[in-house]
Tab-separated table of C-alpha atoms in Angstrom:
chain	number	residue	atom	x	y	z
P	1	MET	CA	29.462	-33.938	43.733
P	2	GLN	CA	26.807	-36.488	42.822
P	3	VAL	CA	24.326	-36.725	39.982
P	4	SER	CA	21.716	-39.376	39.232
P	5	VAL	CA	21.889	-40.963	35.809
P	6	LYS	CA	19.078	-42.670	33.885
P	7	TYR	CA	19.286	-44.827	30.773
P	8	PHE	CA	16.464	-45.730	28.421
P	9	ALA	CA	15.573	-48.259	25.744
P	10	SER	CA	18.457	-49.948	23.897
P	11	LEU	CA	21.019	-47.989	25.941
P	12	ARG	CA	19.421	-49.189	29.186
P	13	GLU	CA	19.793	-52.766	27.959
P	14	LEU	CA	23.374	-52.168	26.826
P	15	ILE	CA	24.436	-50.591	30.140
P	16	GLY	CA	22.420	-53.118	32.121
P	17	GLU	CA	21.158	-50.463	34.532
P	18	THR	CA	18.121	-48.218	34.792
P	19	THR	CA	19.452	-45.632	37.221
P	20	SER	CA	22.696	-45.051	39.061
P	21	ILE	CA	24.258	-42.409	41.285
P	22	ILE	CA	27.590	-41.222	39.921
P	23	HIS	CA	30.305	-39.018	41.382
P	24	VAL	CA	31.524	-36.262	39.084
P	25	GLU	CA	34.147	-33.522	39.499
P	26	GLU	CA	33.114	-29.899	39.854
P	27	GLY	CA	32.898	-28.416	36.348
P	28	ALA	CA	32.107	-31.732	34.693
P	29	THR	CA	29.946	-31.522	31.560
P	30	VAL	CA	27.261	-33.927	30.469
P	31	ASN	CA	29.629	-35.045	27.727
P	32	SER	CA	32.538	-35.745	30.111
P	33	LEU	CA	30.130	-37.814	32.222
P	34	TRP	CA	29.007	-39.719	29.119
P	35	ARG	CA	32.640	-40.388	28.091
P	36	SER	CA	33.471	-41.748	31.527
P	37	ILE	CA	30.402	-43.998	31.525
P	38	ILE	CA	31.082	-45.622	28.140
P	39	GLU	CA	34.750	-46.024	29.114
P	40	THR	CA	33.926	-47.623	32.468
P	41	LYS	CA	31.286	-49.891	30.951
P	42	ASN	CA	33.441	-50.500	27.882
P	43	VAL	CA	30.574	-49.984	25.451
P	44	LYS	CA	30.069	-48.177	22.160
P	45	PHE	CA	26.889	-46.236	21.436
P	46	ASP	CA	26.204	-43.848	18.555
P	47	ASN	CA	23.794	-40.932	18.390
P	48	VAL	CA	23.175	-40.665	22.118
P	49	MET	CA	20.686	-37.976	23.237
P	50	MET	CA	21.269	-36.127	26.510
P	51	ALA	CA	18.880	-34.474	28.954
P	52	VAL	CA	19.458	-32.771	32.285
P	53	ASN	CA	16.543	-32.313	34.668
P	54	MET	CA	14.185	-33.425	31.917
P	55	GLU	CA	15.319	-30.865	29.333
P	56	TYR	CA	17.477	-31.574	26.293
P	57	VAL	CA	20.966	-30.104	26.695
P	58	LYS	CA	24.027	-29.675	24.520
P	59	SER	CA	26.984	-31.936	25.260
P	60	GLU	CA	28.971	-29.034	26.781
P	61	HIS	CA	26.240	-28.376	29.376
P	62	GLN	CA	27.838	-28.114	32.837
P	63	LEU	CA	26.466	-30.341	35.585
P	64	LYS	CA	25.388	-29.248	39.073
P	65	SER	CA	25.169	-31.345	42.194
P	66	GLY	CA	21.940	-33.331	42.356
P	67	ASP	CA	21.172	-33.074	38.614
P	68	GLU	CA	19.087	-35.794	37.000
P	69	VAL	CA	20.975	-36.733	33.846
P	70	ALA	CA	19.460	-38.969	31.160
P	71	PHE	CA	21.080	-40.710	28.196
P	72	PHE	CA	19.039	-42.385	25.504
P	73	PRO	CA	18.901	-43.316	21.812
P	74	PRO	CA	16.985	-41.274	19.185
P	75	VAL	CA	13.304	-41.203	20.083
P	76	THR	CA	10.806	-43.274	18.118
P	77	GLY	CA	7.359	-42.423	19.451
P	78	GLY	CA	4.202	-41.476	17.637
M	1	MET	CA	-5.462	-28.450	26.705
M	2	LEU	CA	-4.914	-32.063	27.719
M	3	VAL	CA	-1.794	-34.223	27.440
M	4	GLU	CA	-1.988	-37.790	28.690
M	5	ILE	CA	0.166	-40.895	28.644
M	6	ARG	CA	-2.010	-44.020	28.600
M	7	LYS	CA	-1.096	-47.523	29.751
M	8	LYS	CA	-4.367	-48.993	28.497
M	9	SER	CA	-5.644	-49.097	24.939
M	10	PHE	CA	-7.953	-46.258	23.962
M	11	ASN	CA	-10.466	-45.547	21.227
M	12	ALA	CA	-9.285	-42.389	19.457
M	13	TYR	CA	-12.712	-41.181	18.316
M	14	ALA	CA	-14.437	-41.791	21.638
M	15	GLU	CA	-11.577	-39.861	23.276
M	16	ILE	CA	-11.891	-36.864	20.953
M	17	GLN	CA	-15.655	-36.745	21.464
M	18	TYR	CA	-15.320	-37.117	25.240
M	19	TYR	CA	-12.763	-34.330	25.422
M	20	LEU	CA	-14.723	-32.065	23.067
M	21	ASP	CA	-17.844	-32.534	25.211
M	22	SER	CA	-15.888	-31.194	28.192
M	23	LEU	CA	-15.050	-27.975	26.343
M	24	ASP	CA	-17.284	-24.976	25.761
M	25	ILE	CA	-16.159	-23.989	22.285
M	26	ALA	CA	-19.106	-24.981	20.021
M	27	GLY	CA	-19.676	-22.173	17.525
M	28	LYS	CA	-16.149	-20.845	18.120
M	29	TYR	CA	-14.190	-23.462	16.187
M	30	GLY	CA	-14.666	-23.934	12.479
M	31	ALA	CA	-11.890	-26.443	11.973
M	32	THR	CA	-10.682	-29.567	13.737
M	33	SER	CA	-7.662	-31.505	12.540
M	34	ASN	CA	-6.971	-34.937	14.015
M	35	PHE	CA	-4.162	-37.366	13.548
M	36	VAL	CA	-4.289	-40.949	14.774
M	37	GLY	CA	-1.198	-43.147	14.633
M	38	SER	CA	-1.955	-46.865	14.837
M	39	MET	CA	0.089	-50.033	15.080
M	40	ARG	CA	0.751	-51.748	11.781
M	41	ASP	CA	1.536	-55.418	11.342
M	42	PHE	CA	4.593	-54.602	9.233
M	43	ASN	CA	7.596	-52.296	9.264
M	44	LYS	CA	10.211	-52.170	6.510
M	45	ASN	CA	8.880	-55.439	5.066
M	46	LYS	CA	9.138	-57.305	8.387
M	47	LYS	CA	6.054	-58.770	10.021
M	48	VAL	CA	5.431	-57.196	13.429
M	49	THR	CA	3.312	-59.056	15.966
M	50	HIS	CA	3.612	-56.912	19.062
M	51	MET	CA	5.190	-53.724	20.340
M	52	THR	CA	6.410	-52.298	23.614
M	53	LEU	CA	6.563	-48.532	24.089
M	54	GLU	CA	8.934	-47.142	26.712
M	55	HIS	CA	8.941	-43.524	27.875
M	56	TYR	CA	10.726	-41.249	30.338
M	57	PRO	CA	8.154	-40.584	33.082
M	58	GLY	CA	8.135	-36.882	33.844
M	59	MET	CA	10.151	-35.671	30.876
M	60	THR	CA	7.776	-37.105	28.285
M	61	GLU	CA	4.745	-35.358	29.787
M	62	LYS	CA	6.681	-32.122	30.242
M	63	HIS	CA	7.951	-32.214	26.662
M	64	LEU	CA	4.488	-32.844	25.186
M	65	GLU	CA	2.953	-30.093	27.321
M	66	THR	CA	5.529	-27.629	26.025
M	67	ILE	CA	4.770	-28.630	22.421
M	68	ALA	CA	1.024	-28.220	23.049
M	69	LYS	CA	1.369	-24.834	24.774
M	70	GLU	CA	3.679	-23.426	22.112
M	71	SER	CA	1.322	-24.609	19.367
M	72	ILE	CA	-1.694	-22.977	20.999
M	73	GLU	CA	0.227	-19.716	21.068
M	74	LYS	CA	1.731	-19.948	17.594
M	75	TRP	CA	-1.519	-20.881	15.783
M	76	LYS	CA	-3.974	-19.222	18.189
M	77	LEU	CA	-5.692	-22.562	18.743
M	78	LEU	CA	-8.842	-22.930	20.802
M	79	ASP	CA	-7.691	-26.255	22.212
M	80	VAL	CA	-5.299	-29.183	21.841
M	81	LEU	CA	-5.538	-32.839	22.861
M	82	ILE	CA	-2.550	-35.212	22.847
M	83	LEU	CA	-2.801	-38.842	23.968
M	84	HIS	CA	0.033	-41.371	23.687
M	85	ARG	CA	0.178	-45.053	24.555
M	86	ILE	CA	2.965	-46.756	26.486
M	87	GLY	CA	3.491	-50.383	27.444
M	88	ASN	CA	2.314	-53.425	25.494
M	89	ILE	CA	0.594	-52.604	22.234
M	90	ASN	CA	-1.216	-54.968	19.907
M	91	VAL	CA	-1.547	-54.753	16.135
M	92	GLY	CA	-4.325	-52.351	15.129
M	93	GLU	CA	-4.337	-50.421	18.408
M	94	ASP	CA	-3.973	-46.653	18.445
M	95	ILE	CA	-0.581	-45.343	19.578
M	96	VAL	CA	-0.983	-41.592	19.352
M	97	LEU	CA	-3.794	-39.093	18.959
M	98	VAL	CA	-3.411	-35.370	18.266
M	99	ALA	CA	-6.419	-33.061	17.877
M	100	THR	CA	-6.343	-29.307	17.296
M	101	TRP	CA	-9.305	-26.928	17.283
M	102	SER	CA	-9.111	-23.613	15.456
M	103	SER	CA	-11.252	-20.941	13.806
M	104	HIS	CA	-9.742	-21.670	10.397
M	105	ARG	CA	-8.584	-24.816	8.636
M	106	LYS	CA	-5.097	-23.567	7.773
M	107	ASP	CA	-4.176	-23.254	11.456
M	108	ALA	CA	-5.820	-26.563	12.389
M	109	PHE	CA	-4.025	-28.516	9.650
M	110	GLU	CA	-0.624	-26.926	10.158
M	111	SER	CA	-0.620	-27.160	13.942
M	112	CYS	CA	-1.736	-30.804	14.020
M	113	ARG	CA	0.968	-31.844	11.593
M	114	ALA	CA	3.637	-29.750	13.327
M	115	ILE	CA	2.749	-31.229	16.723
M	116	MET	CA	3.132	-34.743	15.278
M	117	GLU	CA	6.526	-33.903	13.794
M	118	GLN	CA	7.748	-32.368	17.038
M	119	LEU	CA	6.454	-35.359	18.982
M	120	LYS	CA	8.140	-37.784	16.587
M	121	SER	CA	11.486	-35.989	16.661
M	122	GLY	CA	11.671	-34.985	20.320
M	123	ALA	CA	9.264	-36.657	22.739
M	124	PRO	CA	11.077	-39.373	24.702
M	125	PHE	CA	9.368	-42.570	23.574
M	126	TRP	CA	11.036	-45.708	22.277
M	127	LYS	CA	9.478	-48.573	20.364
M	128	LYS	CA	10.582	-52.168	20.571
M	129	GLU	CA	8.988	-54.397	17.980
M	130	GLU	CA	8.509	-58.142	18.151
M	131	THR	CA	9.090	-59.159	14.563
M	132	SER	CA	9.601	-62.290	12.531
M	133	ALA	CA	13.327	-61.464	12.830
M	134	GLY	CA	13.278	-61.169	16.640
M	135	ASP	CA	12.826	-58.267	19.082
M	136	ILE	CA	14.162	-55.047	17.592
M	137	TRP	CA	14.392	-51.505	18.934
M	138	VAL	CA	13.153	-49.152	16.236
M	139	GLU	CA	16.182	-47.045	15.354
M	140	LYS	CA	14.556	-43.948	13.966
M	141	ASN	CA	11.278	-42.572	12.753
M	142	THR	CA	10.493	-42.136	9.074
M	143	PRO	CA	10.499	-38.531	7.828
M	144	GLY	CA	7.136	-36.764	7.921
M	145	TYR	CA	7.567	-34.043	5.315
J	1	MET	CA	-14.262	-45.251	-0.250
J	2	LEU	CA	-17.447	-43.487	0.762
J	3	VAL	CA	-18.801	-40.096	-0.312
J	4	GLU	CA	-22.125	-38.969	1.106
J	5	ILE	CA	-24.247	-35.845	1.115
J	6	ARG	CA	-26.255	-35.643	4.352
J	7	LYS	CA	-29.482	-33.758	4.957
J	8	LYS	CA	-29.466	-34.540	8.685
J	9	SER	CA	-26.865	-33.515	11.233
J	10	PHE	CA	-24.159	-36.091	11.923
J	11	ASN	CA	-21.597	-36.754	14.615
J	12	ALA	CA	-18.199	-36.734	12.912
J	13	TYR	CA	-16.440	-39.099	15.331
J	14	ALA	CA	-19.246	-41.641	15.442
J	15	GLU	CA	-19.238	-41.585	11.628
J	16	ILE	CA	-15.485	-42.187	11.349
J	17	GLN	CA	-15.678	-45.059	13.842
J	18	TYR	CA	-18.722	-46.564	12.122
J	19	TYR	CA	-17.060	-46.416	8.718
J	20	LEU	CA	-13.730	-47.730	10.040
J	21	ASP	CA	-15.534	-50.703	11.630
J	22	SER	CA	-16.905	-51.601	8.192
J	23	LEU	CA	-13.373	-51.806	6.743
J	24	ASP	CA	-10.868	-54.615	7.106
J	25	ILE	CA	-7.665	-52.595	7.288
J	26	ALA	CA	-6.578	-52.884	10.960
J	27	GLY	CA	-2.821	-53.470	11.048
J	28	LYS	CA	-2.473	-52.118	7.499
J	29	TYR	CA	-2.877	-48.418	8.242
J	30	GLY	CA	-0.450	-46.581	10.477
J	31	ALA	CA	-1.839	-43.113	9.939
J	32	THR	CA	-5.287	-41.542	9.878
J	33	SER	CA	-5.808	-37.857	9.176
J	34	ASN	CA	-9.220	-36.324	9.781
J	35	PHE	CA	-10.599	-32.905	9.162
J	36	VAL	CA	-13.918	-31.715	10.549
J	37	GLY	CA	-15.390	-28.391	9.451
J	38	SER	CA	-18.019	-27.031	11.835
J	39	MET	CA	-20.399	-24.108	11.838
J	40	ARG	CA	-19.157	-21.046	13.682
J	41	ASP	CA	-21.322	-18.337	15.182
J	42	PHE	CA	-19.324	-15.641	13.409
J	43	ASN	CA	-17.877	-14.858	9.986
J	44	LYS	CA	-15.847	-11.751	9.203
J	45	ASN	CA	-16.941	-10.168	12.497
J	46	LYS	CA	-20.652	-10.700	11.817
J	47	LYS	CA	-22.749	-12.836	14.141
J	48	VAL	CA	-24.177	-15.841	12.300
J	49	THR	CA	-27.234	-17.592	13.709
J	50	HIS	CA	-28.092	-20.101	11.024
J	51	MET	CA	-26.936	-21.394	7.665
J	52	THR	CA	-28.421	-23.008	4.579
J	53	LEU	CA	-26.234	-25.133	2.330
J	54	GLU	CA	-27.300	-25.614	-1.283
J	55	HIS	CA	-25.714	-28.132	-3.659
J	56	TYR	CA	-26.054	-29.383	-7.230
J	57	PRO	CA	-27.551	-32.875	-6.894
J	58	GLY	CA	-25.606	-35.240	-9.116
J	59	MET	CA	-22.666	-32.998	-9.917
J	60	THR	CA	-21.653	-32.534	-6.277
J	61	GLU	CA	-21.495	-36.275	-5.603
J	62	LYS	CA	-19.695	-36.902	-8.895
J	63	HIS	CA	-17.168	-34.169	-8.200
J	64	LEU	CA	-16.400	-35.434	-4.685
J	65	GLU	CA	-16.068	-39.024	-5.890
J	66	THR	CA	-13.532	-37.923	-8.484
J	67	ILE	CA	-11.534	-36.064	-5.831
J	68	ALA	CA	-11.600	-39.134	-3.561
J	69	LYS	CA	-10.603	-41.575	-6.298
J	70	GLU	CA	-7.753	-39.407	-7.548
J	71	SER	CA	-6.458	-38.964	-4.003
J	72	ILE	CA	-6.467	-42.704	-3.327
J	73	GLU	CA	-4.385	-43.176	-6.444
J	74	LYS	CA	-2.013	-40.259	-5.917
J	75	TRP	CA	-1.224	-41.021	-2.245
J	76	LYS	CA	-1.801	-44.793	-2.339
J	77	LEU	CA	-4.407	-44.462	0.402
J	78	LEU	CA	-6.083	-47.441	2.014
J	79	ASP	CA	-9.396	-45.629	2.245
J	80	VAL	CA	-11.168	-42.259	2.158
J	81	LEU	CA	-14.371	-41.021	3.755
J	82	ILE	CA	-16.064	-37.731	2.774
J	83	LEU	CA	-19.329	-36.544	4.321
J	84	HIS	CA	-20.916	-33.148	3.647
J	85	ARG	CA	-24.039	-31.546	5.057
J	86	ILE	CA	-26.678	-29.749	3.017
J	87	GLY	CA	-29.855	-27.958	4.073
J	88	ASN	CA	-30.435	-26.134	7.342
J	89	ILE	CA	-27.435	-26.062	9.640
J	90	ASN	CA	-27.248	-24.835	13.213
J	91	VAL	CA	-24.319	-23.246	15.002
J	92	GLY	CA	-21.871	-25.877	16.263
J	93	GLU	CA	-22.986	-28.584	13.838
J	94	ASP	CA	-20.489	-30.368	11.615
J	95	ILE	CA	-20.535	-29.343	7.952
J	96	VAL	CA	-17.831	-31.503	6.431
J	97	LEU	CA	-15.773	-34.528	7.396
J	98	VAL	CA	-12.767	-35.875	5.509
J	99	ALA	CA	-10.829	-38.931	6.715
J	100	THR	CA	-7.875	-40.576	4.977
J	101	TRP	CA	-6.165	-43.834	5.958
J	102	SER	CA	-2.594	-44.522	4.913
J	103	SER	CA	0.493	-46.537	5.846
J	104	HIS	CA	2.469	-43.389	6.600
J	105	ARG	CA	1.610	-40.029	8.130
J	106	LYS	CA	2.979	-37.897	5.303
J	107	ASP	CA	0.451	-39.341	2.846
J	108	ALA	CA	-2.411	-39.171	5.339
J	109	PHE	CA	-1.770	-35.514	6.226
J	110	GLU	CA	-1.179	-34.320	2.673
J	111	SER	CA	-4.125	-36.132	1.135
J	112	CYS	CA	-6.603	-34.995	3.792
J	113	ARG	CA	-5.594	-31.376	3.391
J	114	ALA	CA	-5.542	-31.573	-0.414
J	115	ILE	CA	-9.014	-33.130	-0.486
J	116	MET	CA	-10.322	-30.267	1.665
J	117	GLU	CA	-8.768	-27.656	-0.614
J	118	GLN	CA	-10.173	-29.306	-3.731
J	119	LEU	CA	-13.574	-29.583	-2.097
J	120	LYS	CA	-13.490	-25.926	-1.049
J	121	SER	CA	-12.442	-24.665	-4.467
J	122	GLY	CA	-14.467	-26.941	-6.730
J	123	ALA	CA	-17.298	-28.925	-5.165
J	124	PRO	CA	-20.639	-27.254	-5.982
J	125	PHE	CA	-21.909	-26.141	-2.569
J	126	TRP	CA	-23.129	-22.683	-1.615
J	127	LYS	CA	-23.593	-21.243	1.841
J	128	LYS	CA	-26.201	-18.698	2.785
J	129	GLU	CA	-25.762	-17.265	6.249
J	130	GLU	CA	-28.398	-15.683	8.445
J	131	THR	CA	-26.462	-12.904	10.110
J	132	SER	CA	-27.072	-9.845	12.234
J	133	ALA	CA	-26.852	-7.940	8.920
J	134	GLY	CA	-29.453	-10.086	7.146
J	135	ASP	CA	-29.274	-13.170	4.922
J	136	ILE	CA	-26.063	-13.207	2.937
J	137	TRP	CA	-24.667	-15.609	0.345
J	138	VAL	CA	-21.044	-16.328	1.245
J	139	GLU	CA	-19.076	-14.945	-1.681
J	140	LYS	CA	-15.923	-16.984	-1.484
J	141	ASN	CA	-14.007	-19.326	0.761
J	142	THR	CA	-10.983	-18.185	2.736
J	143	PRO	CA	-7.635	-19.456	1.416
J	144	GLY	CA	-6.400	-22.704	2.973
J	145	TYR	CA	-2.658	-22.514	2.417
Q	1	MET	CA	-31.544	-27.379	-30.706
Q	2	GLN	CA	-32.515	-27.366	-27.034
Q	3	VAL	CA	-30.497	-27.486	-23.829
Q	4	SER	CA	-31.656	-27.463	-20.224
Q	5	VAL	CA	-30.205	-24.756	-18.015
Q	6	LYS	CA	-29.850	-24.766	-14.231
Q	7	TYR	CA	-29.019	-21.900	-11.888
Q	8	PHE	CA	-27.809	-22.129	-8.313
Q	9	ALA	CA	-27.540	-20.044	-5.170
Q	10	SER	CA	-27.388	-16.239	-5.615
Q	11	LEU	CA	-27.638	-16.582	-9.397
Q	12	ARG	CA	-30.801	-18.686	-9.053
Q	13	GLU	CA	-32.294	-15.916	-6.929
Q	14	LEU	CA	-31.163	-13.224	-9.379
Q	15	ILE	CA	-32.575	-15.022	-12.427
Q	16	GLY	CA	-35.681	-16.063	-10.520
Q	17	GLU	CA	-35.637	-19.556	-12.027
Q	18	THR	CA	-34.213	-22.935	-11.061
Q	19	THR	CA	-34.316	-24.638	-14.444
Q	20	SER	CA	-35.373	-23.697	-17.937
Q	21	ILE	CA	-35.279	-25.160	-21.435
Q	22	ILE	CA	-33.587	-22.843	-23.899
Q	23	HIS	CA	-33.251	-22.925	-27.691
Q	24	VAL	CA	-29.725	-22.386	-28.989
Q	25	GLU	CA	-28.267	-22.256	-32.501
Q	26	GLU	CA	-26.051	-25.067	-33.760
Q	27	GLY	CA	-22.460	-24.217	-32.833
Q	28	ALA	CA	-23.452	-22.158	-29.787
Q	29	THR	CA	-20.963	-22.138	-26.943
Q	30	VAL	CA	-21.686	-22.126	-23.228
Q	31	ASN	CA	-20.487	-18.521	-23.206
Q	32	SER	CA	-22.793	-17.394	-26.019
Q	33	LEU	CA	-25.673	-19.020	-24.111
Q	34	TRP	CA	-24.644	-17.170	-20.943
Q	35	ARG	CA	-24.437	-13.841	-22.810
Q	36	SER	CA	-27.926	-14.318	-24.236
Q	37	ILE	CA	-29.340	-15.198	-20.807
Q	38	ILE	CA	-27.957	-12.132	-18.996
Q	39	GLU	CA	-29.051	-9.932	-21.901
Q	40	THR	CA	-32.578	-11.360	-21.967
Q	41	LYS	CA	-32.905	-11.176	-18.174
Q	42	ASN	CA	-31.123	-7.822	-18.111
Q	43	VAL	CA	-28.894	-8.793	-15.181
Q	44	LYS	CA	-25.226	-8.413	-14.310
Q	45	PHE	CA	-23.302	-11.236	-12.643
Q	46	ASP	CA	-19.535	-11.500	-12.090
Q	47	ASN	CA	-17.401	-14.604	-11.756
Q	48	VAL	CA	-19.951	-17.063	-13.084
Q	49	MET	CA	-18.888	-20.735	-13.126
Q	50	MET	CA	-20.077	-22.996	-15.945
Q	51	ALA	CA	-20.692	-26.731	-16.123
Q	52	VAL	CA	-22.036	-28.942	-18.896
Q	53	ASN	CA	-23.385	-32.374	-18.044
Q	54	MET	CA	-22.034	-31.981	-14.499
Q	55	GLU	CA	-18.445	-31.255	-15.522
Q	56	TYR	CA	-16.744	-27.874	-15.409
Q	57	VAL	CA	-16.135	-26.493	-18.903
Q	58	LYS	CA	-14.346	-23.536	-20.434
Q	59	SER	CA	-16.484	-20.726	-21.775
Q	60	GLU	CA	-15.715	-21.677	-25.408
Q	61	HIS	CA	-17.116	-25.203	-24.871
Q	62	GLN	CA	-19.526	-26.029	-27.703
Q	63	LEU	CA	-23.027	-27.172	-26.762
Q	64	LYS	CA	-24.828	-30.245	-28.055
Q	65	SER	CA	-28.550	-30.881	-28.211
Q	66	GLY	CA	-29.897	-32.103	-24.863
Q	67	ASP	CA	-26.941	-30.857	-22.787
Q	68	GLU	CA	-27.534	-30.004	-19.143
Q	69	VAL	CA	-25.891	-26.622	-18.665
Q	70	ALA	CA	-25.361	-25.082	-15.206
Q	71	PHE	CA	-24.409	-21.550	-14.189
Q	72	PHE	CA	-23.486	-20.683	-10.639
Q	73	PRO	CA	-21.385	-18.390	-8.436
Q	74	PRO	CA	-18.009	-19.422	-6.920
Q	75	VAL	CA	-18.531	-22.419	-4.644
Q	76	THR	CA	-18.404	-22.001	-0.869
Q	77	GLY	CA	-18.713	-25.472	0.659
Q	78	GLY	CA	-16.626	-27.194	3.307
């Protein structure tokens, strides 16, 4: 199945992409997706925050086809 | 209740007055608490000349609306206004505005501060500062309590 | 720092902006906390139509100035504004305005709230309300924490 | 010696005066002055607050000639 993935701020610059469509296996979690991304891109990134369909999720959250997944650093607004 | 992300600079006090004028709560509220966050020309002893604020279109608005709605319920507020800048920000400009209207001051004070803390810790915004030491993504917010 | 007792009604947000424009602190402050206390049309389930605010000329100003000065020192504030109405007050009008400017939000929030509590518990003002049950001196302020 | 005395709010209405000049003995305290006032006026008033020369004082505060003494109910501003 496919999910769309967004990156923001310093992570967006590190990955060099804003959005991409990624194939994942049935049963994949947001964390397994994250692991495969940093392995493929060969990058290191601490304290990543994860959202699915614009809601924060835990790393063990299971993905569904068509999900919008977002990875980003700690937020610094306000 | 109004939550807005603004690309252009705004005047916090004109915005509060404009929003208040659109409400029909005169005589009902006894207490208004406002917080305005503005851009400083320094951060951790570095000179800052400019800032860019990135957000996550869709999620940021949704997240702030949830914070506002939950605060209205928790503190029985009469109204809430949240404005937040994105894009290019100059020194001295306002970045964030939170206003809460309540019958009593305890609820106004507590809700305004709690909204700011929730916004700071959870709303998807990211600051990149142009400093004397180069362009730097702000890594984390300072604690608020 | 400005402390003023006002006989005429004022617009809180115009006053904050006007005072801020007279300062030279843009880029220095990151946080502004404001509190506005306004006249409600009810108190303890009684309808209130009008209010008279009495003060102790001389002592009231002195007391508020001491609160402001001590707060600037304690929280290292950049500036403080306190306005307070006296005389005849109509429903919906602003009674008190406190604004504090600071580098960080923690100091702005805490100082603004503390100033309000000190004002409420110690500054010599007395409210007389015209209510559906007659003219009544307010006996004590509601707790703020 | 003489002191000037001010009353505010509900106490001003109860006493029926705004200001008066009162003779006190040397060594009088703000509390002994207060006792003599409520006895003379034959009134009862709880929770009075006391100030001398525009500063709050304790009830045992000793008066000096020319002091401005103020009595008033709990404050209700803000």
